[in-house]
Short mmCIF file of C-alpha atoms in Angstrom, two decimals:
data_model
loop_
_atom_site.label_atom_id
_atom_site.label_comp_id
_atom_site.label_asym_id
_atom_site.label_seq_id
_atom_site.Cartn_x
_atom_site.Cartn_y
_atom_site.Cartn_z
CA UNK A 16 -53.72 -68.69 43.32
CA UNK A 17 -51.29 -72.29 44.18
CA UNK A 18 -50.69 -73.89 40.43
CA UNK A 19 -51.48 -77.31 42.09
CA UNK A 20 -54.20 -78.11 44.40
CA UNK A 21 -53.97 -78.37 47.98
CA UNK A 22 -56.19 -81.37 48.12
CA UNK A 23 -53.64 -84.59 47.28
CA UNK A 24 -54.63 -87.77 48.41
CA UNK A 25 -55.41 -87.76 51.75
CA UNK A 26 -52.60 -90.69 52.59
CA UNK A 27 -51.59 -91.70 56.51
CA UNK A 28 -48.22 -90.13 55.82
CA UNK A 29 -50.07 -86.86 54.81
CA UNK A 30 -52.28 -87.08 57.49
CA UNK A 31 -49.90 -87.28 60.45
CA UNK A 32 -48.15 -84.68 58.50
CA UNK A 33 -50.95 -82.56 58.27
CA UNK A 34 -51.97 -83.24 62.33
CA UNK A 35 -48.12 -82.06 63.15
CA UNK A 36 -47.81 -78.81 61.17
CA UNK A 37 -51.33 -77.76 62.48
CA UNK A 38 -50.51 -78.65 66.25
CA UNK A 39 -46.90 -77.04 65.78
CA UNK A 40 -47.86 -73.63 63.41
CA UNK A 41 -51.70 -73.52 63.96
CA UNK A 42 -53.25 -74.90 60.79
CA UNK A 43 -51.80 -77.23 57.94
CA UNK A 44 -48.92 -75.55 56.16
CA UNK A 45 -49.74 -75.21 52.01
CA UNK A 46 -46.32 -76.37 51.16
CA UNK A 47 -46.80 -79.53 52.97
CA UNK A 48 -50.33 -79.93 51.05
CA UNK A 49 -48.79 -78.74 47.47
CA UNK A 50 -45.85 -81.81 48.22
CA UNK A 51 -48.38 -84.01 49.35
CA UNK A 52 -49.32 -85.21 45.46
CA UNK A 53 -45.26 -86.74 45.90
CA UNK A 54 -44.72 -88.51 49.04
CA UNK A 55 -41.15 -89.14 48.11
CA UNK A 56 -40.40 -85.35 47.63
CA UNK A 57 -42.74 -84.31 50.75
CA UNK A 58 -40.34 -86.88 52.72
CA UNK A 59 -37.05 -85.66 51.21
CA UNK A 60 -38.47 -81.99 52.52
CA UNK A 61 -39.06 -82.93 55.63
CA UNK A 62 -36.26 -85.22 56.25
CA UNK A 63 -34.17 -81.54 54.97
CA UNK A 64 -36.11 -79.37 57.02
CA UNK A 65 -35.26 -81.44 60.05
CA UNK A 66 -31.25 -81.50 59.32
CA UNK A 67 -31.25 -77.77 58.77
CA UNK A 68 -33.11 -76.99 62.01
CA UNK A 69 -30.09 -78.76 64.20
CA UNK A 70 -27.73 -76.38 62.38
CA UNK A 71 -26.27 -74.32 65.10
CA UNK A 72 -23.15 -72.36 64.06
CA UNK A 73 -24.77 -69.20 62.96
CA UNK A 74 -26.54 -66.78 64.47
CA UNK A 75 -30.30 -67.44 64.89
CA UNK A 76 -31.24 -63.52 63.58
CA UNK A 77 -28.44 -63.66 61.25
CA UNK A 78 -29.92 -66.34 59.93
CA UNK A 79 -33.15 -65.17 59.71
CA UNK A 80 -31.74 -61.77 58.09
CA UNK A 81 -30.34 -63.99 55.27
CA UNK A 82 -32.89 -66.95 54.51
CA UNK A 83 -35.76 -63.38 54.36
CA UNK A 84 -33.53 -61.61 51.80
CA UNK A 85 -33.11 -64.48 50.20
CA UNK A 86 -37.07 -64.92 49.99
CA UNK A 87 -37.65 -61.42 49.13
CA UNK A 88 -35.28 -61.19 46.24
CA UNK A 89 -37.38 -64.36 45.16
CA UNK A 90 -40.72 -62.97 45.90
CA UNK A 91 -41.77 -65.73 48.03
CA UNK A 92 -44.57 -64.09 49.59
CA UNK A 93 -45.23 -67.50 51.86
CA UNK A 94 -41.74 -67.74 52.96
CA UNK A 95 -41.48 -64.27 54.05
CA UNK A 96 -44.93 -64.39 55.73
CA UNK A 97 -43.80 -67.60 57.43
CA UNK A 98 -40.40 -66.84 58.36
CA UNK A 99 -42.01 -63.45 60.20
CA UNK A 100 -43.69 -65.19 62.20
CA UNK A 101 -41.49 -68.09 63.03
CA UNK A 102 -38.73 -64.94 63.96
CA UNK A 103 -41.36 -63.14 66.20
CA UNK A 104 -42.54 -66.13 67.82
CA UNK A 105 -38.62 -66.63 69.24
CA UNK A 106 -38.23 -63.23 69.95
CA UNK A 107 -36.85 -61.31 67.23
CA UNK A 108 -36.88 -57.29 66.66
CA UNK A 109 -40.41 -56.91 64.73
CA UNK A 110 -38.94 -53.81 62.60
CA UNK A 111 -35.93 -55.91 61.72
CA UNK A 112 -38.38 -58.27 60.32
CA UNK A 113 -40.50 -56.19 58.53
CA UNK A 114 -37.56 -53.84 57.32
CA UNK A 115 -35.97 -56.81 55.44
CA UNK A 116 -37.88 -55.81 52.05
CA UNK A 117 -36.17 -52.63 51.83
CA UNK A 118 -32.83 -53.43 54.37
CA UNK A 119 -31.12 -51.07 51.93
CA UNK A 120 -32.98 -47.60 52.92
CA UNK A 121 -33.54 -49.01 56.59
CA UNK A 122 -31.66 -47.90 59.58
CA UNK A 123 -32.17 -50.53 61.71
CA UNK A 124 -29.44 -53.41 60.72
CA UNK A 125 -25.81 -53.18 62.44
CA UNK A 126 -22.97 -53.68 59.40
CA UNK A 127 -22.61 -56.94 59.92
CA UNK A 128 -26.37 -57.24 59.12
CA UNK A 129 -25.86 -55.59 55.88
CA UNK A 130 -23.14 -58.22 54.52
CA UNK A 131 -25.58 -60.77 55.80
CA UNK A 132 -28.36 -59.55 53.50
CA UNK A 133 -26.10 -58.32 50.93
CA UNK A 134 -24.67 -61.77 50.39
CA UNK A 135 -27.93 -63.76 50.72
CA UNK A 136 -29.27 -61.46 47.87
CA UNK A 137 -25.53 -61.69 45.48
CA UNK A 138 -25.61 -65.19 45.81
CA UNK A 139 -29.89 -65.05 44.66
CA UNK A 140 -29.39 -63.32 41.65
CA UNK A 141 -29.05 -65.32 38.62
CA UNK A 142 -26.03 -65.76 38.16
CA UNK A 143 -24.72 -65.50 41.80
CA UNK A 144 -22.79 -62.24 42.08
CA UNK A 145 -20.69 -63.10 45.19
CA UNK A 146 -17.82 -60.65 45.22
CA UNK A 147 -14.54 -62.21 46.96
CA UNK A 148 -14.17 -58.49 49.19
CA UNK A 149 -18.00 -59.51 50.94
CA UNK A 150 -17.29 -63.12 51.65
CA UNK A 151 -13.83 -61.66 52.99
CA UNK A 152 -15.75 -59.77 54.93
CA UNK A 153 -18.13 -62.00 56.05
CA UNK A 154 -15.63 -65.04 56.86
CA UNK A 155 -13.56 -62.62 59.22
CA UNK A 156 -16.94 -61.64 61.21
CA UNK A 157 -18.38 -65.24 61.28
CA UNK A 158 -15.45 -67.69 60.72
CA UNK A 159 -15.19 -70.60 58.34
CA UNK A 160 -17.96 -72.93 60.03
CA UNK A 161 -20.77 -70.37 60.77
CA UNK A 162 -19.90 -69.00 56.57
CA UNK A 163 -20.48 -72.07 55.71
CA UNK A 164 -23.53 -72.41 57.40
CA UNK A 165 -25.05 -69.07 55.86
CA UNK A 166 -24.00 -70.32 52.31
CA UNK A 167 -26.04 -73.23 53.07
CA UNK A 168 -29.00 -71.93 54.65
CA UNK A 169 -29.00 -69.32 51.80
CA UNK A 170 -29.20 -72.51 49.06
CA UNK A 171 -31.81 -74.19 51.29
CA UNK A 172 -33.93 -70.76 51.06
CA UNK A 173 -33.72 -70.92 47.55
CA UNK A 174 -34.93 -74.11 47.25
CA UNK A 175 -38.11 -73.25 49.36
CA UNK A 176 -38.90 -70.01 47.65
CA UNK A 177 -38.53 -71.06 44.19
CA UNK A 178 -40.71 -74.01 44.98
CA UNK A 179 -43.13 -71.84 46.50
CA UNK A 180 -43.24 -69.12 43.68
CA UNK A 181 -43.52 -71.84 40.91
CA UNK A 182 -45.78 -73.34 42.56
CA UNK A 183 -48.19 -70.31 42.75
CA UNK A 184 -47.93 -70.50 46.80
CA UNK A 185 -48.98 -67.21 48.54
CA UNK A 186 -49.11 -65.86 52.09
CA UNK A 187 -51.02 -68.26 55.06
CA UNK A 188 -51.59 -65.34 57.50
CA UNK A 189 -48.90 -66.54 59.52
CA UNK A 190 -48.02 -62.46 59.73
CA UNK A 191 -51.17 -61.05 60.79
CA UNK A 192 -51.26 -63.40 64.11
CA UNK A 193 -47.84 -61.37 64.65
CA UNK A 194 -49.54 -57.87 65.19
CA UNK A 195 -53.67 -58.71 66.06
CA UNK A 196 -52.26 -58.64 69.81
CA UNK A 197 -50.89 -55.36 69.32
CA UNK A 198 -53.64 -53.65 67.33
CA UNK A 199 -56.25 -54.79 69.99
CA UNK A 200 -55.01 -53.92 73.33
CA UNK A 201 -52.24 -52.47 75.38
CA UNK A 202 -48.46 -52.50 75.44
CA UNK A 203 -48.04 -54.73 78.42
CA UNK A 204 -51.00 -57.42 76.44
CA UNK A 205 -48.70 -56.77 72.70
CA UNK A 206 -45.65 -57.37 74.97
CA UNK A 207 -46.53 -60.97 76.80
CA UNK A 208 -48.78 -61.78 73.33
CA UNK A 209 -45.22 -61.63 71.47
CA UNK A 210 -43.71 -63.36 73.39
CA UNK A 211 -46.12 -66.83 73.19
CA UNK A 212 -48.05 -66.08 69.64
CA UNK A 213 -45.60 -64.19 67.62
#
């Protein structure tokens, strides 16, 4: 149950807000509503959430890998809903997705993968645990410029889930529009649903 309602003032800026995440993602995203009571913080977001999505240097599943673990470790129950579908929309592996939770146990991610998720959960934990032999690792495989970038998208995640947990924010359904085509018909129908809903 959100801490804060989802019902701020219903302002222009939150309007036209409001009208872009439903025409983008399908319905008004609670983390824009929850921001909404704080125009100036609901800007700020945005204005972030813009700049990150030009970021180019690092892989677009690598990132994905990382931001998730980063969300999981957090128990940001929106973010990881949000960022399955947002992944399966472009394309990614679904059991890569879904695997994230328990990357550890699964058998799916290459090594590089691992680090990935292993350093997007060290630098989580309170305080970070970064070990200098897995960003060695890491800044041979990715080089200084895409390292940086997963350091930063890493922080950014952070940000989002811990605003999302304290703020009581839960899953949209974002996931479940992700595997309806599949459920309901056959593999051909799942196959060209993925590839334009999820």
């Amino acid at each position: 149950m959100p801490r804060i309602s989802l019902a701020p003032r219903r302002s222009l800026f939150l309007r036209v807000t409001e009208w872009y995440t439903r025409r983008t993602y399908g319905k008004a995203l609670d983390p824009v509503r929850a921001l909404g009571h704080n125009r100036r913080v609901l800007f700020t977001d945005l204005r972030l959430e813009m700049s990150v999505a030009k970021w180019k240097a690092l892989d677009a599943d690598l990132k994905a890998l990382a931001t998730m673990a980063s969300a999981a470790s957090i128990g940001c129950s929106w973010c990881l809903d949000f960022g399955h579908w947002a992944n399966r929309t472009r394309g990614m592996e679904a059991g890569k997705l879904r695997d994230v939770p328990v990357w550890r146990e699964s058998e799916l991610y290459s090594p590089l993968e691992r680090d990935v998720m292993e350093y997007a959960e060290a630098m989580t934990a309170n305080p970070p645990e970064v070990t200098d032999e897995l960003a060695g690792r890491l800044l041979t495989a990715l080089g200084e410029e895409a390292f940086v970038e997963l350091t930063a998208m890493v922080a950014v995640e952070n940000l989002r889930s811990r605003l999302n947990s304290a703020l009581g924010l839960t899953s949209q359904g974002f996931k479940d529009h992700c595997e309806i085509p599949a459920a309901a018909g056959s593999a051909g129908a799942a196959g060209s649903a993925a590839g334009t809903v999820a």
